[in-house]
């Protein structure tokens, strides 16, 4: 199938006229150049060794001062030069071309013949890709007679060029052609306002112009670039309605779908996207449409679907620009998702196939390079910066920025020689540049020497660098190196002493900083735990939020118990209660009970203690017998008298005559008083007295002696009561308690008939504290005697 578009370019140089016609045959585009003059002129074709025409030179003998601008289209490159000898036209092909003389005017002559024509008033040049369109050129046989052909009987009307619908083209004026050509130049120069003005005027002045479809198409393109979506939609609908078979339908479908998406009408956008993907699947604009659709999905938060379309566009597009944009979008998404490695793969595709694309999206490319740099992928950052640098004019301000960025990226990637080359280029080119100090420092630190392996000397050297360079790049690196050395030497406290300075270092450039600080804190915490310095250890744990391995749970538990952090201790104990080892479960159950007791969860402590006692019956572990004490204490807290009685016996069995239990025995005395159980009072009263006498520690006196003596008296054991009270003679008592002791002795002596001893005791009571109740009772007793 053939499509025709006639482009007539007329130049009033002398009598010369140039015109170009373009069309398609079997999907292949071709062009026909017509050169016509009032007088015959010569055109010579220069062929290569394969018979292909590689150059055509035409010479018009008339000289002129006028000329025309070079003409370029898909098939030709045409230039003209004026000289005193005449006017020369040179035609070079983009692919293939054929020179054909038109020596006969079939509208006037009835005979034609084939001859070796050197001059003609009309020459045609056919430009094509593979196969010569429209005609078949048969080789002339070496022998034969060249008869003229009489076509008088076969004369047909001459209709000239045909339009897309097969109708004759009538060109009465050529201003629409001029406007059309100017519009194309404006579009190539990205002067989209000018494109719209020229196309609008041409359509208004020449409503039946043969270029109407092209004028509308360029309007749509210009509106697309200016993002005037509503106007684009209006014109695109007209184009699709009037030119449904136009080769540019796929392009228009892509732009109108994108426009609908940008004004938020996603349903209409999807309709045109579906048409594009279904009806124009083989068009390169289908891949472009995938980009537009993916951008809309990304904007609405459907990232996963957007990624799939970007990938499809990348895989299917034969247009390197579309593929580059798809890869760039994918790189941005992967970077945002933290997939730096995957993002770098897409950047490598662009850098390898179309590095100039980065300049087309300069700002985003620079931001992406910076992100890669920050995410510790300086090699990819360098690839982007280098591509930008190579595509930037050295006089542009961007060149300085990209040169600096490339040097820094290369330095961070440890490509020292290339980094040095870029730094030197910057310092030579921009002696007063914006980044001169940064570049100079970066160069100074580029070959940072590790120096002497003597630790003391190294640290001294780093200190000198820190003092000299302070908080700039060299000083920071020296600080970092010093910390690394101290960490290697396990000098954790020294690292923590410089912690505030280390935290000022950028984590991307100095990635081990936080790790060294936290590991130093962990090292110190372990040391403090082993040393039993619980307050310091717990402070480290809280400050640095340290979590040690389970093997340190015992140390941490003991310190948390010691510092009364029962809730934290309980949490550690709980994590070990399901151990398969009975022995381990026993240990952690015992610890759990202690934390529950410390938290006041006495009932839970009793429940856990009963479970532990059951386990101890299965597998003895004397080191855990302390559970009986805890069980007794918990029972006392919840007023469980029976529990106290039951567990005190276990305490006595596990820890006979242990002074640690003196208060528990005293509590049993109080329980005996409560229950009016003289046997219980006397049993545990004697235990308390014995423990005090043995250790010469009288923490429960005189309460225990007074209580025990009263119990003896209750049973008529006055002598025993007297003996108990007299044991207080050697103890230091306050005056009131001494007055009480002496009064009680006097009362028992009087009861036993020992009047003198009674009188002495009463006098001693009065002497101890005559104003106390006991002293007054003693005075009354003496009066009765």
XYZ file of C-alpha atoms in Angstrom:
785
model
C 0.000 0.000 0.000
C 1.287 3.445 -0.877
C 0.760 6.712 0.956
C 1.747 10.070 -0.475
C 2.572 13.419 1.040
C 3.765 16.107 -1.356
C 6.163 18.733 -0.085
C 6.941 21.434 -2.640
C 9.804 23.713 -1.852
C 10.044 26.509 -4.420
C 13.036 28.802 -4.522
C 13.077 31.814 -6.906
C 16.804 31.613 -7.361
C 16.613 31.906 -11.134
C 14.370 29.420 -12.994
C 15.256 26.491 -10.681
C 12.543 24.719 -8.670
C 13.139 22.050 -6.007
C 10.332 19.886 -4.636
C 10.211 16.780 -2.462
C 7.502 14.130 -2.269
C 7.444 11.432 0.417
C 5.423 8.260 0.720
C 5.338 4.655 1.862
C 5.352 1.419 -0.078
C 4.941 -1.876 1.766
C 5.616 -0.066 5.027
C 8.915 1.427 3.798
C 9.268 5.217 3.548
C 10.700 6.777 0.378
C 11.207 10.294 -0.993
C 11.353 11.746 -4.531
C 13.330 14.905 -5.164
C 12.411 16.872 -8.299
C 14.864 19.365 -9.792
C 13.391 21.488 -12.605
C 14.918 24.359 -14.548
C 13.883 26.511 -17.497
C 17.066 25.413 -19.319
C 18.663 21.941 -19.517
C 21.345 21.176 -16.904
C 23.546 18.212 -16.023
C 23.282 15.760 -13.085
C 25.948 13.087 -12.576
C 25.693 10.072 -10.258
C 28.815 8.663 -8.587
C 28.517 4.930 -7.849
C 30.574 2.694 -5.570
C 32.069 -0.669 -6.496
C 28.711 -2.348 -5.858
C 26.822 -0.066 -8.219
C 25.130 1.876 -5.425
C 24.841 5.645 -5.920
C 26.726 7.435 -3.196
C 26.674 11.019 -4.573
C 24.829 13.115 -7.147
C 26.163 16.457 -8.402
C 23.977 18.801 -10.467
C 25.325 21.964 -12.142
C 23.233 24.872 -13.402
C 25.298 27.179 -15.594
C 23.504 30.363 -14.521
C 25.188 32.073 -11.567
C 23.165 33.581 -8.734
C 23.791 35.431 -5.505
C 20.920 33.637 -3.840
C 21.091 30.175 -2.236
C 18.992 27.893 -0.022
C 19.613 26.419 3.417
C 20.713 22.770 3.562
C 17.792 20.342 3.414
C 17.700 17.114 5.414
C 15.014 14.471 5.570
C 14.963 10.730 6.201
C 16.462 9.930 2.748
C 18.519 12.924 1.603
C 21.018 15.536 2.606
C 20.910 18.405 0.022
C 23.248 21.387 -0.129
C 23.678 24.171 -2.686
C 26.699 26.345 -3.467
C 26.849 29.413 -5.744
C 30.012 30.274 -7.728
C 30.957 32.383 -10.760
C 30.735 29.241 -12.910
C 27.135 28.603 -11.893
C 25.144 26.925 -9.173
C 26.033 23.444 -7.820
C 23.710 21.090 -5.932
C 25.064 18.057 -4.054
C 22.792 15.235 -2.931
C 23.979 12.582 -0.462
C 21.835 9.539 0.482
C 20.900 8.402 3.981
C 20.463 4.847 2.623
C 20.053 4.338 -1.171
C 19.073 6.599 -4.081
C 18.523 6.513 -7.841
C 18.967 9.359 -10.396
C 16.333 9.376 -13.159
C 16.122 11.998 -15.950
C 12.628 13.077 -17.055
C 13.287 13.977 -20.709
C 9.727 13.691 -21.917
C 6.575 15.675 -21.087
C 3.910 13.002 -21.529
C 1.215 15.638 -21.534
C 2.679 17.034 -24.750
C 4.729 14.253 -26.400
C 3.570 10.873 -27.684
C 6.919 9.136 -28.115
C 9.510 8.039 -25.550
C 12.795 6.183 -25.751
C 15.628 5.159 -23.468
C 18.899 6.913 -24.022
C 22.062 8.079 -22.335
C 20.753 11.471 -21.363
C 23.359 13.956 -20.128
C 21.173 17.032 -19.878
C 17.545 17.571 -18.992
C 15.264 20.270 -17.711
C 13.819 17.895 -15.118
C 15.720 15.367 -12.962
C 14.245 13.069 -10.285
C 16.140 11.470 -7.428
C 14.418 8.591 -5.608
C 15.606 8.004 -2.001
C 14.731 4.636 -0.440
C 15.869 2.072 2.117
C 16.087 -1.336 0.390
C 13.888 -1.715 -2.706
C 13.365 0.955 -5.390
C 9.677 1.926 -5.132
C 7.073 2.582 -7.847
C 9.124 1.401 -10.838
C 11.314 -1.496 -11.931
C 14.638 -0.703 -13.569
C 15.661 -3.427 -16.005
C 19.261 -3.488 -17.176
C 19.851 -2.450 -20.794
C 21.017 -5.454 -22.887
C 24.449 -5.171 -24.438
C 23.019 -5.869 -27.903
C 19.667 -4.810 -29.288
C 17.835 -2.010 -31.018
C 16.557 0.939 -29.051
C 13.170 1.565 -30.655
C 11.096 4.569 -29.604
C 7.713 3.810 -28.023
C 4.624 5.439 -29.413
C 2.046 5.947 -26.651
C -0.436 7.986 -28.612
C -3.121 5.311 -28.326
C -2.482 4.778 -24.588
C -2.619 8.411 -23.505
C -4.073 8.907 -20.020
C -4.955 12.132 -18.247
C -2.197 13.716 -16.205
C -3.400 14.288 -12.643
C -0.140 14.996 -10.820
C 0.402 14.023 -7.202
C -2.269 12.232 -5.145
C -3.174 12.749 -1.509
C -3.740 10.026 1.113
C -7.247 9.353 -0.210
C -6.115 9.079 -3.827
C -7.400 12.500 -4.906
C -5.324 14.854 -7.053
C -3.305 17.417 -5.107
C -3.975 20.969 -6.230
C -1.436 23.380 -4.860
C -2.230 26.898 -5.824
C -0.159 28.522 -3.099
C 2.785 27.255 -1.130
C 2.589 29.422 2.016
C 1.127 26.463 3.939
C 4.237 24.512 2.981
C 6.432 27.305 4.243
C 4.510 27.467 7.507
C 4.738 23.719 7.818
C 8.501 23.711 7.384
C 8.914 26.605 9.820
C 6.761 24.742 12.327
C 8.971 21.659 12.088
C 12.049 23.771 12.662
C 10.404 25.371 15.688
C 9.546 21.937 17.073
C 13.087 20.706 16.660
C 14.245 23.842 18.500
C 11.725 23.041 21.283
C 9.926 26.342 20.684
C 6.528 24.843 21.394
C 4.660 28.155 21.617
C 5.914 28.963 18.101
C 4.776 25.514 16.911
C 1.272 26.176 18.192
C 1.117 29.637 16.635
C 2.328 28.493 13.199
C 0.098 25.427 13.085
C -2.960 27.362 14.268
C -2.426 30.080 11.635
C -1.850 27.538 8.866
C -5.037 25.654 9.733
C -6.963 28.917 9.871
C -5.630 30.324 6.577
C -5.556 27.027 4.689
C -8.343 24.840 6.082
C -8.012 22.394 3.172
C -4.241 22.131 3.335
C -2.806 18.725 2.579
C -0.719 19.054 5.769
C -3.722 19.237 8.102
C -2.980 15.883 9.740
C 0.662 16.857 10.237
C -0.276 20.264 11.624
C -2.673 18.681 14.122
C -0.045 16.083 15.055
C 2.562 18.749 15.803
C 0.022 20.669 17.841
C -0.583 17.523 19.897
C 3.139 17.005 20.340
C 3.692 20.611 21.436
C 0.769 20.489 23.880
C 2.148 17.231 25.263
C 5.488 18.888 25.995
C 3.758 21.917 27.528
C 1.489 19.574 29.554
C -1.635 21.383 28.366
C -3.720 18.263 28.843
C -7.215 19.626 28.245
C -6.351 21.294 24.920
C -4.393 18.211 23.855
C -7.413 15.979 24.508
C -9.617 18.218 22.360
C -7.270 18.161 19.351
C -6.318 14.490 19.776
C -9.976 13.469 19.617
C -10.321 15.392 16.345
C -7.198 13.724 14.953
C -8.347 10.218 15.896
C -11.762 10.884 14.388
C -10.511 12.330 11.078
C -7.326 10.297 10.595
C -8.034 6.883 12.053
C -5.648 5.163 9.619
C -2.810 7.662 9.976
C 0.565 6.101 10.905
C 0.748 8.463 13.899
C -2.390 7.108 15.593
C -0.293 5.142 18.114
C 1.597 8.283 19.106
C -1.633 10.244 19.562
C -3.196 7.435 21.599
C -0.194 7.495 23.932
C -0.408 11.272 24.405
C -4.174 11.429 24.935
C -4.064 8.585 27.474
C -1.273 10.377 29.328
C -3.254 13.642 29.245
C -6.378 12.031 30.685
C -4.285 10.516 33.466
C -2.757 13.882 34.353
C -6.184 15.496 34.821
C -7.303 12.593 37.011
C -9.694 10.903 34.583
C -8.241 7.423 34.947
C -11.185 5.606 33.331
C -10.801 7.598 30.086
C -7.043 7.181 30.304
C -7.401 3.400 30.598
C -9.692 3.346 27.537
C -7.038 4.923 25.325
C -4.257 2.892 26.934
C -6.215 -0.279 26.095
C -6.632 0.886 22.500
C -2.933 1.614 22.278
C -1.873 -1.752 23.701
C -4.465 -3.766 21.743
C -4.550 -1.994 18.374
C -0.983 -0.697 18.189
C 0.945 -3.362 20.085
C 3.759 -3.382 17.507
C 4.239 0.374 17.592
C 7.181 1.817 19.533
C 4.637 4.145 21.149
C 3.083 1.158 22.898
C 6.197 1.005 25.063
C 5.984 4.755 25.618
C 2.356 4.284 26.665
C 3.498 1.711 29.199
C 5.733 4.388 30.687
C 2.858 6.841 30.965
C 0.557 4.204 32.449
C 3.238 3.144 34.927
C 3.757 6.763 36.017
C 0.034 7.083 36.714
C 0.046 3.850 38.730
C 3.077 4.997 40.663
C 1.406 8.324 41.415
C -1.664 6.540 42.795
C 0.437 4.337 45.060
C 0.208 1.130 43.008
C 3.960 0.674 43.050
C 3.957 -3.065 42.353
C 1.851 -2.712 39.190
C 3.901 0.294 38.113
C 7.117 -1.708 38.436
C 5.703 -4.480 36.244
C 4.829 -1.994 33.485
C 8.194 -0.242 33.717
C 9.879 -3.625 33.345
C 7.712 -4.518 30.363
C 8.507 -1.188 28.704
C 12.210 -1.782 29.312
C 12.079 -5.288 27.845
C 9.919 -4.540 24.805
C 10.962 -1.066 23.672
C 13.337 -0.721 20.746
C 13.588 3.001 21.440
C 16.664 3.548 23.570
C 15.173 6.734 25.057
C 12.046 4.919 26.256
C 14.096 2.022 27.598
C 16.388 4.460 29.392
C 13.473 6.258 31.024
C 11.945 2.954 32.135
C 15.263 1.830 33.623
C 15.683 5.181 35.379
C 12.204 4.974 36.905
C 12.905 1.441 38.119
C 16.188 2.584 39.632
C 14.384 5.366 41.515
C 11.782 2.950 42.900
C 14.383 0.394 43.960
C 16.389 3.136 45.689
C 13.307 4.307 47.565
C 12.682 0.719 48.650
C 16.245 0.367 49.893
C 17.286 -2.082 47.132
C 20.487 -0.281 46.228
C 22.052 -3.242 44.440
C 19.040 -3.734 42.165
C 18.849 -0.001 41.462
C 22.519 -0.033 40.469
C 21.818 -2.728 37.863
C 19.316 -0.469 36.113
C 21.746 2.446 36.210
C 24.396 0.242 34.589
C 21.991 -0.526 31.721
C 21.522 3.189 31.030
C 25.208 4.007 31.423
C 26.141 1.253 28.974
C 23.485 1.860 26.300
C 22.562 5.536 26.548
C 24.777 7.501 28.960
C 23.586 10.831 27.534
C 20.134 10.132 28.987
C 21.344 11.228 32.426
C 21.775 14.757 31.071
C 18.147 14.735 29.888
C 17.065 14.270 33.503
C 19.955 16.194 34.999
C 18.473 17.180 38.352
C 17.083 13.719 39.083
C 20.341 12.115 37.946
C 22.406 14.281 40.278
C 20.043 13.488 43.148
C 20.292 9.786 42.331
C 24.093 9.910 42.266
C 24.068 11.593 45.653
C 21.725 8.920 47.024
C 23.987 6.125 45.798
C 26.917 7.939 47.373
C 25.056 8.183 50.688
C 23.988 4.539 50.511
C 27.635 3.514 50.226
C 27.596 2.627 46.534
C 30.121 5.155 45.232
C 30.866 3.126 42.081
C 27.342 3.635 40.764
C 27.425 7.275 41.863
C 30.629 7.655 39.864
C 29.045 6.115 36.740
C 26.207 8.645 36.830
C 28.496 11.598 37.554
C 30.892 10.566 34.801
C 28.055 10.262 32.274
C 26.805 13.712 33.261
C 30.299 15.152 33.054
C 30.950 13.722 29.580
C 27.678 15.189 28.296
C 28.255 18.654 29.810
C 30.028 21.576 28.193
C 33.112 22.584 30.156
C 31.883 26.165 30.211
C 28.660 25.172 31.947
C 28.367 25.637 35.747
C 27.164 22.030 35.879
C 30.599 20.845 34.824
C 32.139 22.054 38.076
C 29.448 20.346 40.164
C 29.725 17.039 38.303
C 33.522 17.103 38.338
C 33.565 17.524 42.099
C 30.927 14.811 42.578
C 32.845 12.388 40.355
C 36.082 12.956 42.274
C 34.408 12.357 45.618
C 32.660 9.219 44.363
C 35.888 7.785 42.950
C 37.708 8.542 46.189
C 35.047 6.800 48.253
C 35.159 3.840 45.853
C 38.894 3.636 46.636
C 39.767 4.379 43.010
C 42.563 6.640 44.166
C 44.351 7.296 40.882
C 41.204 8.345 39.010
C 40.031 10.387 41.984
C 43.375 12.175 42.115
C 43.104 12.898 38.396
C 39.655 14.483 38.836
C 40.713 16.440 41.932
C 43.731 17.825 40.108
C 41.552 18.752 37.141
C 39.235 20.647 39.473
C 42.054 22.447 41.259
C 43.670 23.437 37.931
C 40.399 24.540 36.322
C 38.623 26.228 39.223
C 41.282 28.017 41.234
C 38.576 30.030 42.997
C 35.862 27.413 42.655
C 32.873 26.986 44.912
C 34.170 23.658 46.237
C 37.881 24.430 46.247
C 38.386 23.812 49.985
C 36.353 20.587 49.984
C 38.271 19.230 47.014
C 41.620 20.209 48.501
C 40.826 18.413 51.767
C 39.548 15.383 49.906
C 42.765 15.258 47.948
C 44.826 15.562 51.161
C 42.988 12.632 52.721
C 42.969 10.516 49.581
C 46.116 8.596 50.429
C 45.662 8.441 54.192
C 48.616 6.409 55.437
C 48.051 3.796 58.125
C 51.475 4.665 59.502
C 53.484 2.978 62.214
C 52.076 -0.177 63.773
C 53.169 0.978 67.208
C 49.862 1.765 68.929
C 51.150 4.669 70.993
C 52.792 6.334 67.997
C 49.748 5.792 65.803
C 47.405 7.342 68.338
C 49.746 10.303 68.708
C 49.791 10.775 64.942
C 45.994 10.650 64.779
C 45.733 13.167 67.598
C 47.985 15.536 65.668
C 45.823 15.190 62.555
C 42.656 15.762 64.580
C 44.120 18.885 66.120
C 45.379 20.193 62.775
C 42.304 19.546 60.631
C 39.577 19.686 63.266
C 36.116 18.817 61.962
C 36.932 18.647 58.253
C 37.263 15.457 56.236
C 40.872 14.713 57.183
C 40.252 15.354 60.890
C 37.173 13.124 60.816
C 39.057 10.325 59.140
C 41.865 10.573 61.707
C 39.277 10.376 64.488
C 37.765 7.318 62.864
C 41.124 5.614 62.448
C 41.984 6.322 66.070
C 38.718 4.757 67.222
C 39.381 1.676 65.090
C 42.800 1.271 66.649
C 41.469 1.693 70.208
C 38.739 -0.821 69.521
C 41.259 -3.320 68.221
C 43.205 -2.872 71.472
C 39.944 -3.358 73.466
C 40.306 0.053 75.050
C 36.566 0.449 75.290
C 36.472 3.226 77.855
C 38.727 5.390 75.681
C 36.289 4.961 72.780
C 33.319 5.930 74.925
C 35.249 8.952 76.180
C 35.296 10.245 72.586
C 31.761 9.063 71.863
C 30.271 12.535 71.319
C 32.883 13.266 68.656
C 32.380 9.926 66.943
C 28.633 10.487 66.695
C 29.337 13.538 64.532
C 30.801 11.290 61.843
C 28.517 10.440 58.935
C 27.489 6.798 59.202
C 27.622 6.263 55.434
C 31.195 7.473 55.155
C 32.343 5.916 58.420
C 30.108 2.833 58.691
C 31.773 1.202 61.715
C 31.291 4.202 64.027
C 28.035 3.178 65.684
C 29.152 -0.432 65.809
C 32.377 0.470 67.628
C 30.498 2.578 70.172
C 27.867 -0.058 70.875
C 30.410 -2.893 70.992
C 32.581 -0.882 73.368
C 29.588 -0.338 75.638
C 28.845 -4.067 75.447
C 32.438 -4.899 76.295
C 32.359 -2.623 79.328
C 28.990 -3.974 80.433
C 30.295 -7.540 80.315
C 33.307 -6.538 82.363
C 31.120 -4.776 84.953
C 28.754 -7.755 85.127
C 31.617 -10.118 85.797
C 32.962 -7.756 88.433
C 29.535 -7.509 90.058
C 29.361 -3.749 89.501
C 25.659 -3.902 88.814
C 24.809 -0.216 88.953
C 27.356 0.605 86.246
C 26.405 -2.440 84.189
C 22.712 -1.598 84.283
C 23.481 2.018 83.394
C 25.351 0.870 80.264
C 22.512 -1.445 79.351
C 19.907 1.300 79.643
C 21.968 4.021 77.986
C 23.013 1.968 74.964
C 19.982 -0.348 74.843
C 22.259 -3.361 74.945
C 20.932 -6.864 74.412
C 23.412 -9.602 75.272
C 23.231 -13.249 74.287
C 21.316 -15.645 76.580
C 24.591 -16.838 78.060
C 24.722 -13.511 79.935
C 21.180 -13.777 81.313
C 22.332 -15.057 84.685
C 24.679 -12.101 85.205
C 22.031 -9.618 84.098
C 19.318 -11.265 86.202
C 21.413 -11.143 89.336
C 22.244 -7.479 88.784
C 18.652 -6.547 88.045
C 17.564 -8.378 91.177
C 20.296 -6.645 93.115
C 19.220 -3.245 91.832
C 15.518 -4.092 92.424
C 14.647 -4.026 88.719
C 12.246 -6.895 89.282
C 10.132 -6.470 86.145
C 13.168 -6.716 83.872
C 14.488 -9.659 85.897
C 11.127 -11.407 85.627
C 11.160 -11.037 81.854
C 14.547 -12.756 81.668
C 13.409 -15.577 83.953
C 10.263 -16.193 81.907
C 12.290 -16.839 78.768
C 13.958 -19.846 80.436
C 10.961 -21.512 82.110
C 10.302 -23.875 79.198
C 13.792 -25.319 79.151
C 13.992 -29.064 78.516
C 16.549 -29.384 81.276
C 14.913 -29.937 84.693
C 17.932 -28.466 86.454
C 17.801 -25.289 84.357
C 14.045 -24.983 84.841
C 14.532 -25.360 88.592
C 17.101 -22.539 88.648
C 15.034 -20.119 86.585
C 11.809 -21.012 88.382
C 13.547 -20.147 91.637
C 14.650 -16.843 90.151
C 11.165 -16.174 88.803
C 9.674 -16.672 92.278
C 12.139 -14.136 93.689
C 11.156 -11.522 91.120
C 7.452 -12.150 91.726
C 8.033 -11.739 95.434
C 9.974 -8.534 94.804
C 7.072 -7.225 92.686
C 4.582 -8.062 95.424
C 3.008 -10.838 93.366
C 2.854 -13.118 96.421
C 0.164 -15.487 95.183
C 2.012 -16.008 91.909
C 5.222 -16.509 93.876
C 3.536 -19.183 96.016
C 2.202 -20.928 92.919
C 5.627 -20.931 91.276
C 7.283 -22.015 94.511
C 4.980 -25.029 94.832
C 5.958 -26.045 91.296
C 9.641 -25.693 92.161
C 9.244 -27.753 95.330
C 7.625 -30.478 93.230
C 10.604 -30.429 90.849
C 13.018 -30.552 93.804
C 11.275 -33.680 95.047
C 12.102 -35.273 91.661
C 15.664 -34.003 91.444
C 17.315 -32.594 94.574
C 19.263 -29.350 94.362
C 20.295 -28.057 97.825
C 21.439 -24.763 96.323
C 17.793 -23.945 95.661
C 16.518 -24.665 99.177
C 16.177 -20.928 99.623
C 12.756 -21.392 98.014
C 11.430 -22.466 101.428
C 12.340 -19.102 102.890
C 10.669 -17.294 100.002
C 7.582 -19.472 100.375
C 7.429 -18.697 104.102
C 7.807 -14.963 103.468
C 5.121 -15.010 100.778
C 2.736 -16.930 103.052
C 3.343 -14.384 105.807
C 2.568 -11.524 103.337
C -0.802 -13.026 102.430
C -1.582 -14.043 106.062
C -1.493 -17.718 105.230
C -0.884 -19.090 108.755
C -0.910 -22.709 107.659
C 1.571 -21.953 104.902
C 3.878 -20.237 107.392
C 3.771 -23.237 109.707
C 4.370 -25.671 106.845
C 7.257 -23.802 105.261
C 9.071 -22.839 108.501
C 9.633 -26.535 109.087
C 11.232 -26.815 105.625
C 13.403 -23.817 106.457
C 14.512 -25.417 109.734
C 15.361 -28.618 107.904
C 17.297 -26.927 105.134
C 19.017 -24.298 107.311
C 19.220 -25.468 110.943
C 20.228 -22.735 113.404
C 20.894 -20.146 110.644
C 20.820 -16.594 111.964
C 19.346 -15.448 108.599
C 16.056 -16.971 109.725
C 15.843 -15.170 113.096
C 13.158 -12.802 111.868
C 11.131 -15.711 110.467
C 11.297 -17.403 113.883
C 10.239 -14.153 115.479
C 7.273 -14.040 113.078
C 6.395 -17.558 114.230
C 6.410 -16.257 117.803
C 3.975 -13.549 116.747
C 1.862 -16.187 114.994
C 1.831 -18.237 118.214
C 0.594 -15.220 120.140
C -2.084 -14.657 117.519
C -3.215 -18.272 117.733
C -2.712 -18.369 121.550
C -0.409 -21.290 120.994
C 2.019 -21.171 123.933
C 3.982 -24.111 122.588
C 4.656 -22.305 119.303
C 5.606 -19.137 121.170
C 8.040 -20.923 123.444
C 9.543 -23.139 120.710
C 10.438 -20.288 118.402
C 11.126 -17.875 121.235
C 13.865 -20.197 122.506
C 15.242 -20.532 118.949
C 15.498 -16.767 118.626
C 17.181 -16.435 122.060
C 19.641 -19.193 121.269
C 20.599 -17.632 117.929
C 21.096 -14.249 119.585
C 23.250 -15.701 122.362
C 25.323 -17.640 119.870
C 25.999 -14.676 117.644
C 25.903 -12.018 120.391
C 23.539 -10.122 118.142
C 20.319 -9.031 119.811
C 18.206 -7.758 116.952
C 14.947 -9.139 118.397
C 15.488 -8.047 121.994
C 13.772 -7.233 124.313
C 10.582 -8.141 122.409
C 11.431 -11.841 122.281
C 12.414 -12.030 125.988
C 9.270 -10.206 127.152
C 7.086 -12.416 124.970
C 8.800 -15.651 125.993
C 8.677 -14.745 129.687
C 4.961 -13.954 129.434
C 4.345 -17.307 127.750
C 6.163 -19.121 130.598
C 4.113 -17.225 133.120
C 0.942 -18.132 131.284
C 1.837 -21.762 131.943
C 2.949 -21.116 135.514
C 6.647 -21.429 134.751
C 7.670 -18.382 136.791
C 11.249 -19.481 137.338
C 11.768 -19.982 133.628
C 10.224 -16.581 132.959
C 12.524 -15.019 135.599
C 15.584 -16.587 133.958
C 14.614 -15.241 130.555
C 14.065 -11.727 131.877
C 17.418 -11.725 133.652
C 19.212 -12.417 130.367
C 18.383 -8.796 129.509
C 20.674 -7.548 132.280
C 23.703 -7.649 130.023
C 21.954 -5.927 127.124
C 21.670 -2.201 126.514
C 18.057 -1.128 126.828
C 16.470 2.306 126.812
C 15.138 3.541 130.169
C 11.531 2.606 129.505
C 12.339 -0.971 128.452
C 14.752 -1.290 131.387
C 12.015 -0.060 133.737
C 9.685 -2.697 132.260
C 12.256 -5.506 132.630
C 12.934 -4.681 136.298
C 9.262 -4.340 137.114
C 8.486 -7.759 135.588
C 11.394 -9.338 137.539
C 10.136 -7.711 140.738
C 6.591 -8.966 140.113
C 7.800 -12.567 139.601
C 10.176 -12.389 142.637
C 7.272 -11.101 144.752
C 5.098 -13.938 143.481
C 7.823 -16.437 144.407
C 8.071 -14.878 147.904
C 11.428 -13.273 147.396
C 10.583 -9.924 148.998
C 14.107 -8.513 149.125
C 14.818 -9.401 145.501
C 11.420 -8.011 144.575
C 12.062 -4.739 146.409
C 15.479 -4.399 144.703
C 13.942 -4.969 141.309
C 11.133 -2.436 141.897
C 13.658 0.165 143.026
C 15.748 -0.550 139.916
C 12.643 0.022 137.745
C 11.945 3.368 139.402
C 15.578 4.337 139.004
C 15.575 3.429 135.302
C 12.578 5.654 134.469
C 10.348 6.819 137.323
C 8.022 8.653 134.911
C 7.314 5.620 132.767
C 4.240 3.485 133.312
C 6.468 0.669 134.517
C 8.312 2.890 136.982
C 5.000 4.071 138.404
C 3.750 0.477 138.715
C 6.958 -0.389 140.555
C 6.410 2.520 142.973
C 2.854 1.328 143.636
C 4.124 -2.204 144.243
C 6.642 -0.954 146.813
C 3.889 0.953 148.588
C 1.842 -2.214 148.905
C 4.804 -4.065 150.359
